Amino acid sequence: MSRDGVRCSPQEQAVLDLIDTDELVDLTCALVNAAGENPGGTEEDTAHVLERAASERGLTARSDVVSPGRPNVDVDLPVGGPVADGPGLLFLGHSDVVPAGPG
C-alpha cells in the first residue's frame, strides 16, 4: 500500500485512514486563534482547545497548572479497545509559541 507514493504497512495505512483532513484543519485553526504566546499569558487558551479536542474524541484530558497561566495538558486513551495489549506511547509537545512578529 502507499500514500503519496510512500509505501506503508497495513497497520500504518489503517492509522492514516483515520485522519480526517477537515478535522485537522479545524483543530489547527482553533489552536492558531487561541494564540498561546509565551510570554503573553494566553497559554491557557491553547490548553483549553487541546482538552476540548481530546474530550470530543473520547479521550480523558486534564490540565495541571505548573505556574500561573501555564498549564500542562495530559491526555489518556482509555484502557481497552484495539490497543489494549499494545505498547504505550508518550507524545510530548509544546503548546506555547514565541510572540508573533512582523511578516
PDB file of N, CA and C in Angstrom:
ATOM      1  N   MET A   1       0.839  -1.180   0.000  1.00  0.00           N
ATOM      2  CA  MET A   1       0.000   0.000   0.000  1.00  0.00           C
ATOM      3  C   MET A   1       0.882   1.240   0.000  1.00  0.00           C
ATOM      4  N   SER A   2       0.322   2.332  -0.427  1.00  0.00           N
ATOM      5  CA  SER A   2       1.091   3.566  -0.400  1.00  0.00           C
ATOM      6  C   SER A   2       0.166   4.752  -0.220  1.00  0.00           C
ATOM      7  N   ARG A   3       0.742   5.805   0.250  1.00  0.00           N
ATOM      8  CA  ARG A   3       0.043   7.073   0.380  1.00  0.00           C
ATOM      9  C   ARG A   3       1.022   8.137  -0.075  1.00  0.00           C
ATOM     10  N   ASP A   4       0.639   8.880  -1.056  1.00  0.00           N
ATOM     11  CA  ASP A   4       1.527   9.900  -1.622  1.00  0.00           C
ATOM     12  C   ASP A   4       2.853   9.301  -2.070  1.00  0.00           C
ATOM     13  N   GLY A   5       2.800   8.074  -2.600  1.00  0.00           N
ATOM     14  CA  GLY A   5       3.999   7.442  -3.127  1.00  0.00           C
ATOM     15  C   GLY A   5       4.897   6.801  -2.095  1.00  0.00           C
ATOM     16  N   VAL A   6       4.517   6.807  -0.829  1.00  0.00           N
ATOM     17  CA  VAL A   6       5.323   6.212   0.228  1.00  0.00           C
ATOM     18  C   VAL A   6       4.688   4.886   0.628  1.00  0.00           C
ATOM     19  N   ARG A   7       5.501   3.840   0.587  1.00  0.00           N
ATOM     20  CA  ARG A   7       4.975   2.531   0.972  1.00  0.00           C
ATOM     21  C   ARG A   7       4.765   2.479   2.482  1.00  0.00           C
ATOM     22  N   CYS A   8       3.664   1.855   2.885  1.00  0.00           N
ATOM     23  CA  CYS A   8       3.407   1.703   4.317  1.00  0.00           C
ATOM     24  C   CYS A   8       2.760   0.353   4.555  1.00  0.00           C
ATOM     25  N   SER A   9       2.869  -0.097   5.793  1.00  0.00           N
ATOM     26  CA  SER A   9       2.296  -1.386   6.181  1.00  0.00           C
ATOM     27  C   SER A   9       0.776  -1.257   6.291  1.00  0.00           C
ATOM     28  N   PRO A  10       0.074  -2.386   6.333  1.00  0.00           N
ATOM     29  CA  PRO A  10      -1.383  -2.318   6.534  1.00  0.00           C
ATOM     30  C   PRO A  10      -1.768  -1.598   7.830  1.00  0.00           C
ATOM     31  N   GLN A  11      -0.972  -1.776   8.892  1.00  0.00           N
ATOM     32  CA  GLN A  11      -1.257  -1.101  10.156  1.00  0.00           C
ATOM     33  C   GLN A  11      -1.068   0.398  10.018  1.00  0.00           C
ATOM     34  N   GLU A  12      -0.015   0.812   9.332  1.00  0.00           N
ATOM     35  CA  GLU A  12       0.215   2.239   9.113  1.00  0.00           C
ATOM     36  C   GLU A  12      -0.898   2.834   8.255  1.00  0.00           C
ATOM     37  N   GLN A  13      -1.335   2.094   7.235  1.00  0.00           N
ATOM     38  CA  GLN A  13      -2.410   2.581   6.376  1.00  0.00           C
ATOM     39  C   GLN A  13      -3.704   2.729   7.166  1.00  0.00           C
ATOM     40  N   ALA A  14      -3.954   1.790   8.091  1.00  0.00           N
ATOM     41  CA  ALA A  14      -5.164   1.873   8.920  1.00  0.00           C
ATOM     42  C   ALA A  14      -5.166   3.148   9.749  1.00  0.00           C
ATOM     43  N   VAL A  15      -4.001   3.530  10.267  1.00  0.00           N
ATOM     44  CA  VAL A  15      -3.898   4.777  11.035  1.00  0.00           C
ATOM     45  C   VAL A  15      -4.107   5.973  10.115  1.00  0.00           C
ATOM     46  N   LEU A  16      -3.475   5.975   8.960  1.00  0.00           N
ATOM     47  CA  LEU A  16      -3.634   7.080   8.011  1.00  0.00           C
ATOM     48  C   LEU A  16      -5.083   7.245   7.576  1.00  0.00           C
ATOM     49  N   ASP A  17      -5.790   6.139   7.433  1.00  0.00           N
ATOM     50  CA  ASP A  17      -7.186   6.202   7.020  1.00  0.00           C
ATOM     51  C   ASP A  17      -8.081   6.855   8.068  1.00  0.00           C
ATOM     52  N   LEU A  18      -7.624   6.914   9.310  1.00  0.00           N
ATOM     53  CA  LEU A  18      -8.399   7.538  10.389  1.00  0.00           C
ATOM     54  C   LEU A  18      -8.265   9.056  10.411  1.00  0.00           C
ATOM     55  N   ILE A  19      -7.320   9.590   9.674  1.00  0.00           N
ATOM     56  CA  ILE A  19      -7.066  11.032   9.684  1.00  0.00           C
ATOM     57  C   ILE A  19      -8.113  11.743   8.845  1.00  0.00           C
ATOM     58  N   ASP A  20      -8.825  12.652   9.465  1.00  0.00           N
ATOM     59  CA  ASP A  20      -9.827  13.468   8.784  1.00  0.00           C
ATOM     60  C   ASP A  20      -9.206  14.843   8.545  1.00  0.00           C
ATOM     61  N   THR A  21      -8.918  15.142   7.293  1.00  0.00           N
ATOM     62  CA  THR A  21      -8.235  16.385   6.962  1.00  0.00           C
ATOM     63  C   THR A  21      -9.013  17.607   7.419  1.00  0.00           C
ATOM     64  N   ASP A  22     -10.329  17.594   7.267  1.00  0.00           N
ATOM     65  CA  ASP A  22     -11.137  18.743   7.692  1.00  0.00           C
ATOM     66  C   ASP A  22     -11.043  18.956   9.197  1.00  0.00           C
ATOM     67  N   GLU A  23     -11.089  17.869   9.973  1.00  0.00           N
ATOM     68  CA  GLU A  23     -10.949  17.987  11.432  1.00  0.00           C
ATOM     69  C   GLU A  23      -9.570  18.527  11.795  1.00  0.00           C
ATOM     70  N   LEU A  24      -8.549  18.076  11.090  1.00  0.00           N
ATOM     71  CA  LEU A  24      -7.191  18.529  11.360  1.00  0.00           C
ATOM     72  C   LEU A  24      -7.042  20.020  11.071  1.00  0.00           C
ATOM     73  N   VAL A  25      -7.640  20.479   9.981  1.00  0.00           N
ATOM     74  CA  VAL A  25      -7.596  21.908   9.647  1.00  0.00           C
ATOM     75  C   VAL A  25      -8.364  22.716  10.693  1.00  0.00           C
ATOM     76  N   ASP A  26      -9.536  22.229  11.106  1.00  0.00           N
ATOM     77  CA  ASP A  26     -10.329  22.930  12.127  1.00  0.00           C
ATOM     78  C   ASP A  26      -9.561  23.046  13.445  1.00  0.00           C
ATOM     79  N   LEU A  27      -8.916  21.958  13.856  1.00  0.00           N
ATOM     80  CA  LEU A  27      -8.141  21.991  15.096  1.00  0.00           C
ATOM     81  C   LEU A  27      -6.961  22.948  14.973  1.00  0.00           C
ATOM     82  N   THR A  28      -6.293  22.915  13.844  1.00  0.00           N
ATOM     83  CA  THR A  28      -5.164  23.822  13.623  1.00  0.00           C
ATOM     84  C   THR A  28      -5.616  25.278  13.703  1.00  0.00           C
ATOM     85  N   CYS A  29      -6.736  25.592  13.061  1.00  0.00           N
ATOM     86  CA  CYS A  29      -7.271  26.965  13.114  1.00  0.00           C
ATOM     87  C   CYS A  29      -7.614  27.367  14.540  1.00  0.00           C
ATOM     88  N   ALA A  30      -8.226  26.449  15.294  1.00  0.00           N
ATOM     89  CA  ALA A  30      -8.578  26.753  16.687  1.00  0.00           C
ATOM     90  C   ALA A  30      -7.323  27.022  17.515  1.00  0.00           C
ATOM     91  N   LEU A  31      -6.269  26.255  17.278  1.00  0.00           N
ATOM     92  CA  LEU A  31      -5.022  26.469  18.019  1.00  0.00           C
ATOM     93  C   LEU A  31      -4.363  27.790  17.635  1.00  0.00           C
ATOM     94  N   VAL A  32      -4.381  28.134  16.359  1.00  0.00           N
ATOM     95  CA  VAL A  32      -3.813  29.415  15.932  1.00  0.00           C
ATOM     96  C   VAL A  32      -4.607  30.564  16.533  1.00  0.00           C
ATOM     97  N   ASN A  33      -5.925  30.454  16.532  1.00  0.00           N
ATOM     98  CA  ASN A  33      -6.769  31.510  17.090  1.00  0.00           C
ATOM     99  C   ASN A  33      -6.625  31.640  18.600  1.00  0.00           C
ATOM    100  N   ALA A  34      -6.212  30.572  19.269  1.00  0.00           N
ATOM    101  CA  ALA A  34      -6.026  30.618  20.726  1.00  0.00           C
ATOM    102  C   ALA A  34      -4.756  31.367  21.104  1.00  0.00           C
ATOM    103  N   ALA A  35      -3.918  31.614  20.158  1.00  0.00           N
ATOM    104  CA  ALA A  35      -2.659  32.355  20.335  1.00  0.00           C
ATOM    105  C   ALA A  35      -1.620  31.507  21.067  1.00  0.00           C
ATOM    106  N   GLY A  36      -1.620  31.496  22.377  1.00  0.00           N
ATOM    107  CA  GLY A  36      -0.675  30.686  23.129  1.00  0.00           C
ATOM    108  C   GLY A  36       0.732  31.246  23.181  1.00  0.00           C
ATOM    109  N   GLU A  37       0.869  32.555  23.133  1.00  0.00           N
ATOM    110  CA  GLU A  37       2.198  33.159  23.163  1.00  0.00           C
ATOM    111  C   GLU A  37       2.800  33.114  24.564  1.00  0.00           C
ATOM    112  N   ASN A  38       4.105  32.930  24.599  1.00  0.00           N
ATOM    113  CA  ASN A  38       4.859  32.943  25.839  1.00  0.00           C
ATOM    114  C   ASN A  38       6.067  33.843  25.631  1.00  0.00           C
ATOM    115  N   PRO A  39       6.211  34.939  26.341  1.00  0.00           N
ATOM    116  CA  PRO A  39       5.259  35.420  27.345  1.00  0.00           C
ATOM    117  C   PRO A  39       4.031  36.039  26.685  1.00  0.00           C
ATOM    118  N   GLY A  40       2.990  36.107  27.419  1.00  0.00           N
ATOM    119  CA  GLY A  40       1.766  36.697  26.905  1.00  0.00           C
ATOM    120  C   GLY A  40       0.537  36.306  27.689  1.00  0.00           C
ATOM    121  N   GLY A  41       0.639  35.243  28.475  1.00  0.00           N
ATOM    122  CA  GLY A  41      -0.475  34.859  29.326  1.00  0.00           C
ATOM    123  C   GLY A  41      -1.637  34.211  28.607  1.00  0.00           C
ATOM    124  N   THR A  42      -1.430  33.707  27.383  1.00  0.00           N
ATOM    125  CA  THR A  42      -2.544  33.100  26.646  1.00  0.00           C
ATOM    126  C   THR A  42      -2.395  31.592  26.485  1.00  0.00           C
ATOM    127  N   GLU A  43      -1.461  30.989  27.195  1.00  0.00           N
ATOM    128  CA  GLU A  43      -1.273  29.545  27.075  1.00  0.00           C
ATOM    129  C   GLU A  43      -2.480  28.756  27.567  1.00  0.00           C
ATOM    130  N   GLU A  44      -3.227  29.319  28.516  1.00  0.00           N
ATOM    131  CA  GLU A  44      -4.419  28.624  29.000  1.00  0.00           C
ATOM    132  C   GLU A  44      -5.436  28.424  27.887  1.00  0.00           C
ATOM    133  N   ASP A  45      -5.560  29.381  26.980  1.00  0.00           N
ATOM    134  CA  ASP A  45      -6.495  29.252  25.866  1.00  0.00           C
ATOM    135  C   ASP A  45      -6.126  28.060  24.987  1.00  0.00           C
ATOM    136  N   THR A  46      -4.843  27.903  24.727  1.00  0.00           N
ATOM    137  CA  THR A  46      -4.383  26.778  23.929  1.00  0.00           C
ATOM    138  C   THR A  46      -4.665  25.467  24.648  1.00  0.00           C
ATOM    139  N   ALA A  47      -4.416  25.423  25.942  1.00  0.00           N
ATOM    140  CA  ALA A  47      -4.677  24.218  26.725  1.00  0.00           C
ATOM    141  C   ALA A  47      -6.153  23.838  26.658  1.00  0.00           C
ATOM    142  N   HIS A  48      -7.043  24.833  26.723  1.00  0.00           N
ATOM    143  CA  HIS A  48      -8.485  24.541  26.638  1.00  0.00           C
ATOM    144  C   HIS A  48      -8.851  23.941  25.285  1.00  0.00           C
ATOM    145  N   VAL A  49      -8.257  24.449  24.212  1.00  0.00           N
ATOM    146  CA  VAL A  49      -8.518  23.899  22.873  1.00  0.00           C
ATOM    147  C   VAL A  49      -8.068  22.440  22.826  1.00  0.00           C
ATOM    148  N   LEU A  50      -6.884  22.146  23.347  1.00  0.00           N
ATOM    149  CA  LEU A  50      -6.377  20.773  23.334  1.00  0.00           C
ATOM    150  C   LEU A  50      -7.233  19.845  24.186  1.00  0.00           C
ATOM    151  N   GLU A  51      -7.646  20.313  25.367  1.00  0.00           N
ATOM    152  CA  GLU A  51      -8.508  19.499  26.230  1.00  0.00           C
ATOM    153  C   GLU A  51      -9.844  19.203  25.556  1.00  0.00           C
ATOM    154  N   ARG A  52     -10.439  20.221  24.948  1.00  0.00           N
ATOM    155  CA  ARG A  52     -11.733  20.039  24.274  1.00  0.00           C
ATOM    156  C   ARG A  52     -11.596  19.062  23.106  1.00  0.00           C
ATOM    157  N   ALA A  53     -10.539  19.208  22.308  1.00  0.00           N
ATOM    158  CA  ALA A  53     -10.321  18.321  21.167  1.00  0.00           C
ATOM    159  C   ALA A  53     -10.167  16.873  21.628  1.00  0.00           C
ATOM    160  N   ALA A  54      -9.432  16.669  22.697  1.00  0.00           N
ATOM    161  CA  ALA A  54      -9.244  15.316  23.214  1.00  0.00           C
ATOM    162  C   ALA A  54     -10.567  14.744  23.727  1.00  0.00           C
ATOM    163  N   SER A  55     -11.291  15.525  24.507  1.00  0.00           N
ATOM    164  CA  SER A  55     -12.568  15.060  25.063  1.00  0.00           C
ATOM    165  C   SER A  55     -13.578  14.721  23.974  1.00  0.00           C
ATOM    166  N   GLU A  56     -13.621  15.542  22.923  1.00  0.00           N
ATOM    167  CA  GLU A  56     -14.543  15.283  21.817  1.00  0.00           C
ATOM    168  C   GLU A  56     -14.227  13.982  21.093  1.00  0.00           C
ATOM    169  N   ARG A  57     -13.010  13.492  21.251  1.00  0.00           N
ATOM    170  CA  ARG A  57     -12.597  12.257  20.596  1.00  0.00           C
ATOM    171  C   ARG A  57     -12.592  11.070  21.560  1.00  0.00           C
ATOM    172  N   GLY A  58     -13.214  11.249  22.719  1.00  0.00           N
ATOM    173  CA  GLY A  58     -13.346  10.154  23.669  1.00  0.00           C
ATOM    174  C   GLY A  58     -12.123   9.894  24.527  1.00  0.00           C
ATOM    175  N   LEU A  59     -11.212  10.844  24.568  1.00  0.00           N
ATOM    176  CA  LEU A  59     -10.019  10.691  25.376  1.00  0.00           C
ATOM    177  C   LEU A  59     -10.204  11.399  26.710  1.00  0.00           C
ATOM    178  N   THR A  60      -9.469  10.980  27.694  1.00  0.00           N
ATOM    179  CA  THR A  60      -9.512  11.608  29.010  1.00  0.00           C
ATOM    180  C   THR A  60      -8.472  12.717  29.043  1.00  0.00           C
ATOM    181  N   ALA A  61      -8.904  13.943  29.307  1.00  0.00           N
ATOM    182  CA  ALA A  61      -7.993  15.085  29.317  1.00  0.00           C
ATOM    183  C   ALA A  61      -8.071  15.809  30.652  1.00  0.00           C
ATOM    184  N   ARG A  62      -6.920  16.263  31.106  1.00  0.00           N
ATOM    185  CA  ARG A  62      -6.871  17.055  32.343  1.00  0.00           C
ATOM    186  C   ARG A  62      -5.688  18.008  32.234  1.00  0.00           C
ATOM    187  N   SER A  63      -5.775  19.101  32.950  1.00  0.00           N
ATOM    188  CA  SER A  63      -4.660  20.039  32.938  1.00  0.00           C
ATOM    189  C   SER A  63      -4.126  20.216  34.349  1.00  0.00           C
ATOM    190  N   ASP A  64      -2.867  20.534  34.400  1.00  0.00           N
ATOM    191  CA  ASP A  64      -2.164  20.746  35.654  1.00  0.00           C
ATOM    192  C   ASP A  64      -1.414  22.060  35.515  1.00  0.00           C
ATOM    193  N   VAL A  65      -1.794  23.038  36.315  1.00  0.00           N
ATOM    194  CA  VAL A  65      -1.149  24.349  36.229  1.00  0.00           C
ATOM    195  C   VAL A  65       0.204  24.259  36.915  1.00  0.00           C
ATOM    196  N   VAL A  66       1.270  24.428  36.127  1.00  0.00           N
ATOM    197  CA  VAL A  66       2.625  24.329  36.668  1.00  0.00           C
ATOM    198  C   VAL A  66       3.156  25.679  37.130  1.00  0.00           C
ATOM    199  N   SER A  67       2.594  26.748  36.598  1.00  0.00           N
ATOM    200  CA  SER A  67       2.828  28.099  37.081  1.00  0.00           C
ATOM    201  C   SER A  67       1.676  28.943  36.551  1.00  0.00           C
ATOM    202  N   PRO A  68       1.418  30.108  37.143  1.00  0.00           N
ATOM    203  CA  PRO A  68       0.248  30.894  36.742  1.00  0.00           C
ATOM    204  C   PRO A  68       0.175  31.111  35.217  1.00  0.00           C
ATOM    205  N   GLY A  69      -0.960  30.697  34.640  1.00  0.00           N
ATOM    206  CA  GLY A  69      -1.188  30.863  33.214  1.00  0.00           C
ATOM    207  C   GLY A  69      -0.459  29.875  32.328  1.00  0.00           C
ATOM    208  N   ARG A  70       0.181  28.859  32.922  1.00  0.00           N
ATOM    209  CA  ARG A  70       0.982  27.910  32.140  1.00  0.00           C
ATOM    210  C   ARG A  70       0.617  26.478  32.513  1.00  0.00           C
ATOM    211  N   PRO A  71      -0.488  25.956  31.969  1.00  0.00           N
ATOM    212  CA  PRO A  71      -0.879  24.588  32.284  1.00  0.00           C
ATOM    213  C   PRO A  71      -0.204  23.555  31.374  1.00  0.00           C
ATOM    214  N   ASN A  72      -0.014  22.371  31.906  1.00  0.00           N
ATOM    215  CA  ASN A  72       0.326  21.199  31.111  1.00  0.00           C
ATOM    216  C   ASN A  72      -0.968  20.443  30.873  1.00  0.00           C
ATOM    217  N   VAL A  73      -1.123  19.858  29.701  1.00  0.00           N
ATOM    218  CA  VAL A  73      -2.302  19.061  29.386  1.00  0.00           C
ATOM    219  C   VAL A  73      -1.876  17.604  29.256  1.00  0.00           C
ATOM    220  N   ASP A  74      -2.543  16.734  29.996  1.00  0.00           N
ATOM    221  CA  ASP A  74      -2.319  15.291  29.916  1.00  0.00           C
ATOM    222  C   ASP A  74      -3.549  14.664  29.284  1.00  0.00           C
ATOM    223  N   VAL A  75      -3.329  13.796  28.319  1.00  0.00           N
ATOM    224  CA  VAL A  75      -4.423  13.120  27.621  1.00  0.00           C
ATOM    225  C   VAL A  75      -4.141  11.628  27.642  1.00  0.00           C
ATOM    226  N   ASP A  76      -5.159  10.846  27.993  1.00  0.00           N
ATOM    227  CA  ASP A  76      -5.030   9.394  28.043  1.00  0.00           C
ATOM    228  C   ASP A  76      -6.055   8.741  27.140  1.00  0.00           C
ATOM    229  N   LEU A  77      -5.626   7.675  26.482  1.00  0.00           N
ATOM    230  CA  LEU A  77      -6.521   6.818  25.721  1.00  0.00           C
ATOM    231  C   LEU A  77      -7.074   5.796  26.704  1.00  0.00           C
ATOM    232  N   PRO A  78      -8.402   5.653  26.797  1.00  0.00           N
ATOM    233  CA  PRO A  78      -8.964   4.706  27.750  1.00  0.00           C
ATOM    234  C   PRO A  78      -8.442   3.288  27.520  1.00  0.00           C
ATOM    235  N   VAL A  79      -8.281   2.546  28.611  1.00  0.00           N
ATOM    236  CA  VAL A  79      -7.828   1.161  28.529  1.00  0.00           C
ATOM    237  C   VAL A  79      -8.895   0.336  27.820  1.00  0.00           C
ATOM    238  N   GLY A  80      -8.442  -0.574  26.996  1.00  0.00           N
ATOM    239  CA  GLY A  80      -9.352  -1.435  26.252  1.00  0.00           C
ATOM    240  C   GLY A  80      -9.357  -1.063  24.788  1.00  0.00           C
ATOM    241  N   GLY A  81     -10.237  -1.672  24.043  1.00  0.00           N
ATOM    242  CA  GLY A  81     -10.326  -1.362  22.624  1.00  0.00           C
ATOM    243  C   GLY A  81      -9.178  -1.965  21.843  1.00  0.00           C
ATOM    244  N   PRO A  82      -8.901  -1.422  20.678  1.00  0.00           N
ATOM    245  CA  PRO A  82      -7.926  -2.030  19.782  1.00  0.00           C
ATOM    246  C   PRO A  82      -6.482  -1.975  20.249  1.00  0.00           C
ATOM    247  N   VAL A  83      -6.166  -1.162  21.244  1.00  0.00           N
ATOM    248  CA  VAL A  83      -4.778  -1.059  21.692  1.00  0.00           C
ATOM    249  C   VAL A  83      -4.572  -1.613  23.096  1.00  0.00           C
ATOM    250  N   ALA A  84      -5.509  -2.433  23.572  1.00  0.00           N
ATOM    251  CA  ALA A  84      -5.447  -2.925  24.945  1.00  0.00           C
ATOM    252  C   ALA A  84      -4.157  -3.677  25.235  1.00  0.00           C
ATOM    253  N   ASP A  85      -3.652  -4.440  24.286  1.00  0.00           N
ATOM    254  CA  ASP A  85      -2.468  -5.245  24.532  1.00  0.00           C
ATOM    255  C   ASP A  85      -1.214  -4.646  23.901  1.00  0.00           C
ATOM    256  N   GLY A  86      -1.327  -3.463  23.342  1.00  0.00           N
ATOM    257  CA  GLY A  86      -0.192  -2.855  22.652  1.00  0.00           C
ATOM    258  C   GLY A  86       0.707  -2.099  23.599  1.00  0.00           C
ATOM    259  N   PRO A  87       1.827  -1.655  23.076  1.00  0.00           N
ATOM    260  CA  PRO A  87       2.753  -0.869  23.899  1.00  0.00           C
ATOM    261  C   PRO A  87       2.212   0.531  24.149  1.00  0.00           C
ATOM    262  N   GLY A  88       2.719   1.186  25.158  1.00  0.00           N
ATOM    263  CA  GLY A  88       2.320   2.554  25.458  1.00  0.00           C
ATOM    264  C   GLY A  88       2.983   3.527  24.491  1.00  0.00           C
ATOM    265  N   LEU A  89       2.463   4.728  24.461  1.00  0.00           N
ATOM    266  CA  LEU A  89       3.019   5.773  23.614  1.00  0.00           C
ATOM    267  C   LEU A  89       2.993   7.080  24.380  1.00  0.00           C
ATOM    268  N   LEU A  90       4.095   7.772  24.389  1.00  0.00           N
ATOM    269  CA  LEU A  90       4.168   9.086  25.018  1.00  0.00           C
ATOM    270  C   LEU A  90       4.446  10.091  23.914  1.00  0.00           C
ATOM    271  N   PHE A  91       3.588  11.091  23.807  1.00  0.00           N
ATOM    272  CA  PHE A  91       3.774  12.172  22.854  1.00  0.00           C
ATOM    273  C   PHE A  91       3.964  13.433  23.664  1.00  0.00           C
ATOM    274  N   LEU A  92       5.050  14.106  23.432  1.00  0.00           N
ATOM    275  CA  LEU A  92       5.370  15.302  24.194  1.00  0.00           C
ATOM    276  C   LEU A  92       5.561  16.460  23.229  1.00  0.00           C
ATOM    277  N   GLY A  93       4.862  17.545  23.468  1.00  0.00           N
ATOM    278  CA  GLY A  93       4.998  18.698  22.601  1.00  0.00           C
ATOM    279  C   GLY A  93       4.834  19.987  23.379  1.00  0.00           C
ATOM    280  N   HIS A  94       5.095  21.066  22.727  1.00  0.00           N
ATOM    281  CA  HIS A  94       4.936  22.384  23.329  1.00  0.00           C
ATOM    282  C   HIS A  94       3.694  23.038  22.749  1.00  0.00           C
ATOM    283  N   SER A  95       2.893  23.656  23.597  1.00  0.00           N
ATOM    284  CA  SER A  95       1.709  24.368  23.106  1.00  0.00           C
ATOM    285  C   SER A  95       1.925  25.873  23.087  1.00  0.00           C
ATOM    286  N   ASP A  96       3.053  26.337  23.619  1.00  0.00           N
ATOM    287  CA  ASP A  96       3.330  27.772  23.596  1.00  0.00           C
ATOM    288  C   ASP A  96       4.190  28.102  22.378  1.00  0.00           C
ATOM    289  N   VAL A  97       4.078  29.312  21.933  1.00  0.00           N
ATOM    290  CA  VAL A  97       4.851  29.760  20.778  1.00  0.00           C
ATOM    291  C   VAL A  97       5.508  31.101  21.098  1.00  0.00           C
ATOM    292  N   VAL A  98       6.500  31.452  20.321  1.00  0.00           N
ATOM    293  CA  VAL A  98       7.142  32.750  20.514  1.00  0.00           C
ATOM    294  C   VAL A  98       6.161  33.852  20.097  1.00  0.00           C
ATOM    295  N   PRO A  99       6.329  35.064  20.616  1.00  0.00           N
ATOM    296  CA  PRO A  99       5.432  36.150  20.234  1.00  0.00           C
ATOM    297  C   PRO A  99       5.423  36.389  18.717  1.00  0.00           C
ATOM    298  N   ALA A 100       4.249  36.699  18.214  1.00  0.00           N
ATOM    299  CA  ALA A 100       4.124  36.981  16.782  1.00  0.00           C
ATOM    300  C   ALA A 100       4.904  38.240  16.455  1.00  0.00           C
ATOM    301  N   GLY A 101       5.489  38.249  15.277  1.00  0.00           N
ATOM    302  CA  GLY A 101       6.262  39.398  14.853  1.00  0.00           C
ATOM    303  C   GLY A 101       5.836  39.833  13.461  1.00  0.00           C
ATOM    304  N   PRO A 102       6.496  40.824  12.921  1.00  0.00           N
ATOM    305  CA  PRO A 102       6.131  41.276  11.581  1.00  0.00           C
ATOM    306  C   PRO A 102       6.482  40.210  10.539  1.00  0.00           C
ATOM    307  N   GLY A 103       5.644  40.163   9.478  1.00  0.00           N
ATOM    308  CA  GLY A 103       5.927  39.273   8.355  1.00  0.00           C
ATOM    309  C   GLY A 103       5.379  37.944   8.553  1.00  0.00           C
TER     310      GLY A 103
END
